Coordinates of C-alpha atoms and ligand atoms in Angstrom, one line a residue:
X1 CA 37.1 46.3 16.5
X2 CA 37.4 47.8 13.1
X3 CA 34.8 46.9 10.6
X4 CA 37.2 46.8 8.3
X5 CA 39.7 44.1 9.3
X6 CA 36.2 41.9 10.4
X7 CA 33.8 42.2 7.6
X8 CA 36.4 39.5 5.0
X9 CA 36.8 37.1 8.1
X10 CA 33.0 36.7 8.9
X11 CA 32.2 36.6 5.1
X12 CA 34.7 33.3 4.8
X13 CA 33.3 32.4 8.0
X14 CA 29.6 32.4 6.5
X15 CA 30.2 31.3 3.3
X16 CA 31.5 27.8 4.6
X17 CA 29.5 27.5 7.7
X18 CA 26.5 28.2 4.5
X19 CA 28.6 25.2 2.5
X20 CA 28.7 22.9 5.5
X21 CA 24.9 23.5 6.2
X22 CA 24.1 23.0 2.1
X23 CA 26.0 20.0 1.9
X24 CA 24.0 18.3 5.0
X25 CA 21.3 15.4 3.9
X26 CA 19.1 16.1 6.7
X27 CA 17.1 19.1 6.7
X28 CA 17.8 22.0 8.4
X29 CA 15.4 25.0 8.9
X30 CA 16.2 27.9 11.9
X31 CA 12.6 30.0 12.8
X32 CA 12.2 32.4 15.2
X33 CA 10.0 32.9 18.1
X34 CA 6.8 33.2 15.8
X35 CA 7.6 30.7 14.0
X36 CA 9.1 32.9 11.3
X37 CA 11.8 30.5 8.7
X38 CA 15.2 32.7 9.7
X39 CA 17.5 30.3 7.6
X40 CA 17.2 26.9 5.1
X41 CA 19.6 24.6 3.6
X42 CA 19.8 23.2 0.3
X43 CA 18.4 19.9 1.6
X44 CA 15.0 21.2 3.1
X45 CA 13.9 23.5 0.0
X46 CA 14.9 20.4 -2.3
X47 CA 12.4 18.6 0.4
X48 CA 9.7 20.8 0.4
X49 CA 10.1 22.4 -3.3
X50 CA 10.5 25.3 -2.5
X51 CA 13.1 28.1 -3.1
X52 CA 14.8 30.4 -0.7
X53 CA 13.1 33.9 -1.9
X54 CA 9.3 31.6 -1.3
X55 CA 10.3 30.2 2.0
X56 CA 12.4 32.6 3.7
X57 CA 10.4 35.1 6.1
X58 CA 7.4 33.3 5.9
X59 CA 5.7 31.0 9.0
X60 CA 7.0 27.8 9.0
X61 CA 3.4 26.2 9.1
X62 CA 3.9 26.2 5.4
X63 CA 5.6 23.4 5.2
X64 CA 3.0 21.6 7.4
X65 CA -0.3 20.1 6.9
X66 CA -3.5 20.3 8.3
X67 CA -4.2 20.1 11.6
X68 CA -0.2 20.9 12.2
X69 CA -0.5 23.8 10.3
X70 CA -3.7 26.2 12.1
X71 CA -2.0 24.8 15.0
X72 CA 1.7 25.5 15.4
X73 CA 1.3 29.1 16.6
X74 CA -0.3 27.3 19.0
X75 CA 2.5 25.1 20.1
X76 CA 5.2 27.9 20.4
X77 CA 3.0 29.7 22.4
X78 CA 2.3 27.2 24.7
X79 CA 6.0 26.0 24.7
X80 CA 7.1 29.6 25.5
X81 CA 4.4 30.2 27.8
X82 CA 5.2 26.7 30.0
X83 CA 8.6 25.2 28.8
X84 CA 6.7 22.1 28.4
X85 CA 9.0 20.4 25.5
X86 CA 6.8 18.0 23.6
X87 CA 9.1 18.1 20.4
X88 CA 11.9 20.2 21.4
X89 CA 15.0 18.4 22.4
X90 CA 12.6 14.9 21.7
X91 CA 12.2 14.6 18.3
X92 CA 9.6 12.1 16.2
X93 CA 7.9 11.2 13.0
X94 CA 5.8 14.3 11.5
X95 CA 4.0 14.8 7.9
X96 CA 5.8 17.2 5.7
X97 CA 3.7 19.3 2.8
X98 CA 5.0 20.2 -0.1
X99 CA 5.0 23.2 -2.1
X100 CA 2.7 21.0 -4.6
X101 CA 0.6 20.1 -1.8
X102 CA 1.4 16.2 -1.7
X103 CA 2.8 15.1 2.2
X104 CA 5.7 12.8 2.9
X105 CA 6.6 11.1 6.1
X106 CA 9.8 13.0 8.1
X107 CA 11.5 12.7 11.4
X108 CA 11.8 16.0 13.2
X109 CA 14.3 17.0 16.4
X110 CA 14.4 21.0 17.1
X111 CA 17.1 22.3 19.7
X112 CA 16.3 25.7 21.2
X113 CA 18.7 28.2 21.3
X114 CA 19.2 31.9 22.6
X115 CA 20.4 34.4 20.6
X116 CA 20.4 38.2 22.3
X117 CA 17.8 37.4 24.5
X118 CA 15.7 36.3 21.7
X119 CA 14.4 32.4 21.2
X120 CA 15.0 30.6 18.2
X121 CA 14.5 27.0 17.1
X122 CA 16.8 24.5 14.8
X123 CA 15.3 21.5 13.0
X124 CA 16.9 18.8 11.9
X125 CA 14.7 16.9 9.2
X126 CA 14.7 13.5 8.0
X127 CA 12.9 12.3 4.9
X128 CA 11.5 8.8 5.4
X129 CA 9.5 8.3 2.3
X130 CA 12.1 5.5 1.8
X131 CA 12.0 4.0 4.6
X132 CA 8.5 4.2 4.7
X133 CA 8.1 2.7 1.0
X134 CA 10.4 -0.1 2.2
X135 CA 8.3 -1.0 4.9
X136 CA 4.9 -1.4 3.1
X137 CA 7.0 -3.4 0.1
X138 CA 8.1 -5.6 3.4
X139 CA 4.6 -5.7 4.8
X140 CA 3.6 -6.3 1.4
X141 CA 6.0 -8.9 0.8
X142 CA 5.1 -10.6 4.2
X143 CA 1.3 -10.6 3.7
X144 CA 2.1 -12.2 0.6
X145 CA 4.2 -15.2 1.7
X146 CA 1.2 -15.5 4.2
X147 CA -1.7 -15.6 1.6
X148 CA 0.8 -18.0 -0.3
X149 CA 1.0 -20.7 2.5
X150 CA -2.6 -20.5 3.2
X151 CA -2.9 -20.8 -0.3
X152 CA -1.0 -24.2 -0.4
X153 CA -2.7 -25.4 2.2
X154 CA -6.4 -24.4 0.2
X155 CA -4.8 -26.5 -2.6
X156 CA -3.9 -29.2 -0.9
X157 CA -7.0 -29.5 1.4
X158 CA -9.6 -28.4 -0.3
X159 CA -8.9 -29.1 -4.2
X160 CA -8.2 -32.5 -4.3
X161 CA -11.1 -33.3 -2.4
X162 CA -12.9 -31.2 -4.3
X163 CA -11.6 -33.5 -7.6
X164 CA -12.3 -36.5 -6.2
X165 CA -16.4 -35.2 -5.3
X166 CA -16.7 -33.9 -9.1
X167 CA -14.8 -37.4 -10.2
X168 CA -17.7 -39.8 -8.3
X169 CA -20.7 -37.2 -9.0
X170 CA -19.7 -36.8 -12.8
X171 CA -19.8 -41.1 -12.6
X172 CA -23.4 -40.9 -10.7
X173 CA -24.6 -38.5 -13.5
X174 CA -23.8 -40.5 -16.2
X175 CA -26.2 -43.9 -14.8
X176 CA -29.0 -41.1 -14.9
X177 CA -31.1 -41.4 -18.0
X178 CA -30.0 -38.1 -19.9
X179 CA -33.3 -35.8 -20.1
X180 CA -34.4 -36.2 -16.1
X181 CA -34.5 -33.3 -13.9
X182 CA -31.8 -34.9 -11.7
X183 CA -29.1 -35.1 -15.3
X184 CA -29.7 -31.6 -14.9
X185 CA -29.0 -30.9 -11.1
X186 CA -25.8 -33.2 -11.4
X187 CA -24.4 -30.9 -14.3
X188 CA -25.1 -27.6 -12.4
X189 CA -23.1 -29.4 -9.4
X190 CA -20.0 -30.0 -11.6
X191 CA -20.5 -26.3 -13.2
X192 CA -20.8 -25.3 -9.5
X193 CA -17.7 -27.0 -8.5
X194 CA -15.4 -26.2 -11.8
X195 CA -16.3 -22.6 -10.9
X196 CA -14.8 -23.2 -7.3
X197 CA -12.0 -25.0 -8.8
X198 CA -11.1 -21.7 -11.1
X199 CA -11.7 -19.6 -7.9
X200 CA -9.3 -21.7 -5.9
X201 CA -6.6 -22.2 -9.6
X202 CA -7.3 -18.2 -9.4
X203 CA -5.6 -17.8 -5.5
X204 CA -3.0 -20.2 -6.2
X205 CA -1.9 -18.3 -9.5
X206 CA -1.5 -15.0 -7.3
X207 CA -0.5 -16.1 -3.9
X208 CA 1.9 -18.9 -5.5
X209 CA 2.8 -17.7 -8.4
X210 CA 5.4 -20.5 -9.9
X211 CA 8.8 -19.3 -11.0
X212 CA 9.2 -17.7 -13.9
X213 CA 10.6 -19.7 -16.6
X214 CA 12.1 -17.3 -19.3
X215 CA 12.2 -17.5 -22.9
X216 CA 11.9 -15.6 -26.2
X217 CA 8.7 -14.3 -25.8
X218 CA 6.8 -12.4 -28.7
X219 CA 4.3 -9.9 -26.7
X220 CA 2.4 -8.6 -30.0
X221 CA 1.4 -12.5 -31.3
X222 CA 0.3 -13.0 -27.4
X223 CA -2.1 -9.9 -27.3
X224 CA -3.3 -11.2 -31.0
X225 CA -4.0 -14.3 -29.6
X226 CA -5.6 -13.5 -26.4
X227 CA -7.7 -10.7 -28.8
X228 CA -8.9 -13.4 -31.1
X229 CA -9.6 -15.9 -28.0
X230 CA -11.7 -12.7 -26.6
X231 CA -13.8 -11.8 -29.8
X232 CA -15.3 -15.5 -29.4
X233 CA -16.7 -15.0 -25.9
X234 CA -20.2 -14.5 -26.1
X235 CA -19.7 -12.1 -23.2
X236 CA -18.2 -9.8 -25.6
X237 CA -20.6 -9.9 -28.8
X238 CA -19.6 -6.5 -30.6
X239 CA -15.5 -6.3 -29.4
X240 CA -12.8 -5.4 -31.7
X241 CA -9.1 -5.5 -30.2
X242 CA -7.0 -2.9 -32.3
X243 CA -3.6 -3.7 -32.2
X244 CA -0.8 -0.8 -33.5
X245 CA 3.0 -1.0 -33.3
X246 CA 5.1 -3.7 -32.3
X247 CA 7.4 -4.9 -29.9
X248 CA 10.6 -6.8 -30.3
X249 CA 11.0 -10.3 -28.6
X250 CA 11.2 -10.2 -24.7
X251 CA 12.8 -12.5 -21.9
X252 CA 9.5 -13.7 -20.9
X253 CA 7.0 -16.6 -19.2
X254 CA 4.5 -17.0 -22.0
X255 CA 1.9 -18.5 -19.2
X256 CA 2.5 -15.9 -16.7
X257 CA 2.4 -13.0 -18.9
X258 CA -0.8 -14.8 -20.9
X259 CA -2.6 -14.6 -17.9
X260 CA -1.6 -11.3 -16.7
X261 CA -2.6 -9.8 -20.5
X262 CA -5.7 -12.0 -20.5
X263 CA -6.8 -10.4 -16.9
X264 CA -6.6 -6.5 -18.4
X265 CA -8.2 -7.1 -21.5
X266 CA -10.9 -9.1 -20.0
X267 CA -11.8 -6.0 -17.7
X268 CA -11.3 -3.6 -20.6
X269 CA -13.8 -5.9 -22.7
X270 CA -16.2 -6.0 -19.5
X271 CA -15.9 -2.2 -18.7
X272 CA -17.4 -1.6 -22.5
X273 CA -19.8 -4.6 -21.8
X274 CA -18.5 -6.2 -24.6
X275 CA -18.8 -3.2 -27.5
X276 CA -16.5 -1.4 -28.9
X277 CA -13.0 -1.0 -29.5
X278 CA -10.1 -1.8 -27.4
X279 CA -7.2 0.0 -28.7
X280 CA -3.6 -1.9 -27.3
X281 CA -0.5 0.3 -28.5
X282 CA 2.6 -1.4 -28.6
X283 CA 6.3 0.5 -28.7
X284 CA 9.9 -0.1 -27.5
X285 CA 11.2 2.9 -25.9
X286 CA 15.2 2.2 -24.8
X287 CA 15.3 -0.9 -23.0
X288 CA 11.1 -0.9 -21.9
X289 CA 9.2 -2.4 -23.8
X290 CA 5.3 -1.0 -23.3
X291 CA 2.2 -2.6 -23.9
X292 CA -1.0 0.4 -23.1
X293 CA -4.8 -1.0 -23.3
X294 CA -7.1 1.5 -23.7
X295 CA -10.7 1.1 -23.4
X296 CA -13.9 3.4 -23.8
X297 CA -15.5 2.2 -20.7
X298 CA -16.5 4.4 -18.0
X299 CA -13.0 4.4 -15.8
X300 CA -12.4 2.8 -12.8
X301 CA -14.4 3.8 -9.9
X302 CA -13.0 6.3 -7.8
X303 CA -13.5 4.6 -4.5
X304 CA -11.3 1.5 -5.5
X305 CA -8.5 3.3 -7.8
X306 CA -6.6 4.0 -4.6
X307 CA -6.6 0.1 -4.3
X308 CA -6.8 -1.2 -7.4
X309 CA -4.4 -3.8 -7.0
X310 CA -5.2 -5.5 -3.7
X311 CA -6.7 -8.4 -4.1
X312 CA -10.5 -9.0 -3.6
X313 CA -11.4 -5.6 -4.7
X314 CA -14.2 -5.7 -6.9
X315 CA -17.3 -3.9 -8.3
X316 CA -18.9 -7.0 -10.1
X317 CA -21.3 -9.1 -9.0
X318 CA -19.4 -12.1 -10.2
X319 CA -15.9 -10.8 -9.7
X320 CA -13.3 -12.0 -7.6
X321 CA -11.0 -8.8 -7.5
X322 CA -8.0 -11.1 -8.3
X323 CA -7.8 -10.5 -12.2
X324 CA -5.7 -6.8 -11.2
X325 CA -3.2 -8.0 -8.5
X326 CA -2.4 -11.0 -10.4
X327 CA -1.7 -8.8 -13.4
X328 CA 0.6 -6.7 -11.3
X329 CA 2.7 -9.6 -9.6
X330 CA 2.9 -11.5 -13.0
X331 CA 4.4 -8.4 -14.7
X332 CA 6.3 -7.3 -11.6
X333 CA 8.1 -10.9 -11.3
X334 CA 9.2 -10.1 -14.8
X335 CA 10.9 -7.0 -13.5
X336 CA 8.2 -4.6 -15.0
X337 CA 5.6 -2.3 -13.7
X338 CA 1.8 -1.6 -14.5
X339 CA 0.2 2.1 -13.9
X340 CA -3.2 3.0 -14.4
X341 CA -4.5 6.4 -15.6
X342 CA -8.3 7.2 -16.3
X343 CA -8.8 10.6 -18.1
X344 CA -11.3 12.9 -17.5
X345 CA -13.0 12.6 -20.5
X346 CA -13.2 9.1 -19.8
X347 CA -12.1 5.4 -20.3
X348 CA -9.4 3.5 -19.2
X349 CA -5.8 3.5 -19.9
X350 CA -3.2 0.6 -18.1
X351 CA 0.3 0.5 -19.5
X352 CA 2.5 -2.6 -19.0
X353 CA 6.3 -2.2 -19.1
X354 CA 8.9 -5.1 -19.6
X355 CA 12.6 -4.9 -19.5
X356 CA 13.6 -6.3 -22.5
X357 CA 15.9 -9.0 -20.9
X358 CA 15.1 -9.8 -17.2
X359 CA 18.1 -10.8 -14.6
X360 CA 17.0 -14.5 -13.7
X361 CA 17.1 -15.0 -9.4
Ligands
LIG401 N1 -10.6 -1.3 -17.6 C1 -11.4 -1.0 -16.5 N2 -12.4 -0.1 -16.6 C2 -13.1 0.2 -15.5 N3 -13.0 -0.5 -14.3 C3 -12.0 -1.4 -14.2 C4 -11.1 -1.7 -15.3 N4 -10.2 -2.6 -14.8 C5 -10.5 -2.9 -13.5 N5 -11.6 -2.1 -13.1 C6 -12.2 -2.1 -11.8 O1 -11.3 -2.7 -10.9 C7 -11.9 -3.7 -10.2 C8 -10.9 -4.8 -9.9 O2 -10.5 -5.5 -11.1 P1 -10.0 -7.0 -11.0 O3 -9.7 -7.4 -12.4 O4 -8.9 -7.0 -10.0 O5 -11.2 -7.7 -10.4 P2 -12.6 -8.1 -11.1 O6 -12.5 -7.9 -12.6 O7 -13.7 -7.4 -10.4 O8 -12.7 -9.6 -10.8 P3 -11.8 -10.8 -11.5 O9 -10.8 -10.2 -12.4 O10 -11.2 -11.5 -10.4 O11 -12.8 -11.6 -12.2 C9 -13.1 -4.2 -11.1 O12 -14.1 -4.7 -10.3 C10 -13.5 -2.8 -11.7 O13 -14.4 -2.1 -10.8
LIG402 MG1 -10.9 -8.6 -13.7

């Protein structure tokens, strides 16, 4: 065969079988028998984050995390060694690492293949971030609808019975003359009991959340009227609220969003222990509008930030660990999002974003 008349062919041939292999979805990474990365398509470094000059020639481990990582050598080996196949020609759910260190869920199948007497292994991979965020938004979804029956039937079974016991104690306490130590009992009971009664108001609002009723909503004279509301807690002796910028009028559920805005002020005004300035920074930026509350308290602890919003976390004594997943389904049923940041330097810094109009259903 002459070099000559080959060499044009095979480059055609190459370039598209490299255009067919780039334009795959999936994944697709060749390595040797050491585990060496021989070949990768456009979908895998776009994966992983890396480019072809940082992955090619180097151990596919790389792209692994620990334990996988010290240990593939291992696994070749022992696959060339035995032929036990416990991937190859199998295929199943692995942990990706990428170049920034951060892991993602993938599915992996490897075929083995002989080339000149040498092994070498295709993988085929599957990002299933997605489908993994899907699922826990389902699981979420479904633990929610759970928590709301029960809640429903807490409201119906335990609240008005709990009404009716405050109604006929309240009607005892008032035939007792008004200075006796039994006066006094009765009104801790009803304090007792109204503080059960927010507690069980509290679930309902976050498990059953009613359906937003939209309107012309005017965030900024909300947060001024929550702030002003807040300076007259005694909880909070020395609190200013700072309030910069404006937004314009949002499709919103003045209650809903009340409570939601009430819920992260209220922890930014306990986190300083009541002194201090909260600074809240309004602006429109295209069609968000965002709301951030920045406190100078001492962040959020590092062993709940991972689960801030799930509900019943809680570092206070007297704290039901509602106030932040409340906050979070409130704004989300207005089709916005909360994050949470807490610089190093310290304090606390939530942002709030609202669509501007919301798509009733
Ligand atoms: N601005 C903040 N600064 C520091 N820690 C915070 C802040 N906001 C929330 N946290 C932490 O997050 C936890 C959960 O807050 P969340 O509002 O859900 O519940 P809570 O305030 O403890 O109780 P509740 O709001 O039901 O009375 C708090 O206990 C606190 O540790
Ligand atoms: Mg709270």
């Amino acid at each position: 065969m002459n070099q000559g008349n080959a060499a044009p062919d095979e480059r055609v041939g190459a370039a598209r079988w490299r255009a067919i292999v780039d334009a795959a979805v999936d994944g697709i990474i060749v390595i040797d028998a050491h585990g060496i990365v021989e070949a990768i398509n456009a979908s895998a470094l776009r994966m992983f984050g890396y480019n072809e000059s940082e992955s090619l020639g180097q151990n596919v481990k790389l792209l692994m995390p620990e334990p996988d990582r010290s240990r593939h050598d291992g696994y070749i080996a022992h696959h060339l060694q035995t032929g036990e196949r416990r991937i190859i020609g199998i295929g199943r759910a692995v942990t990706g690492r990428r170049k920034d260190g951060t892991t993602f869920p993938l599915h992996l199948s490897v075929g083995e293949l002989d080339l000149d007497g040498e092994k070498h292994f295709t993988g085929i991979l599957h990002d299933l971030s997605r489908r993994t965020e899907l699922e826990d938004r389902l699981r979420e979804a479904t633990a929610l609808a759970r928590l709301g029956e029960m809640a429903a039937v807490i409201a119906h079974e335990v609240k008005n019975p709990l009404a009716a016991v405050r109604g006929a104690i309240q009607v005892l306490g008032t035939r007792l003359p008004p200075s006796t130590s039994d006066a006094v009992i009765v009104k801790e009971i009803i304090a007792r009991l109204d503080g059960l009664n927010d507690l069980i108001q509290d679930l309902l609002v976050f498990a059953r959340p009613p359906k937003p009723k939209f309107a012309a909503l005017d965030i900024t004279a909300m947060l001024a009227s929550i702030a002003s509301l807040l300076k007259t807690d005694p909880a909070f002796p020395a609190l200013e609220i700072s309030i910069t910028g404006s937004v314009p009028p949002i499709a919103g559920d003045a209650n809903l969003l009340d409570i939601a805005f009430q819920n992260l002020l209220i922890n930014a005004a306990q986190a300083m222990q009541g002194r201090g300035t909260i600074d809240v920074k309004c602006h429109a930026d295209h069609d968000w509008q965002s709301v951030e509350i920045i406190d100078q308290g001492p962040g959020i602890p590092a062993e709940i930030r991972a689960e801030l919003f799930r509900p019943f976390k809680t570092t206070k004594a007297r704290g039901t660990g509602l106030g932040m997943a409340t906050a979070k389904r409130l704004v989300e049923l207005h089709g916005g999002q909360i994050s949470v940041v807490c610089p190093p330097a310290g304090g606390t810094e939530i942002t709030v974003r609202l669509p501007t109009t919301v798509s009733e259903g």
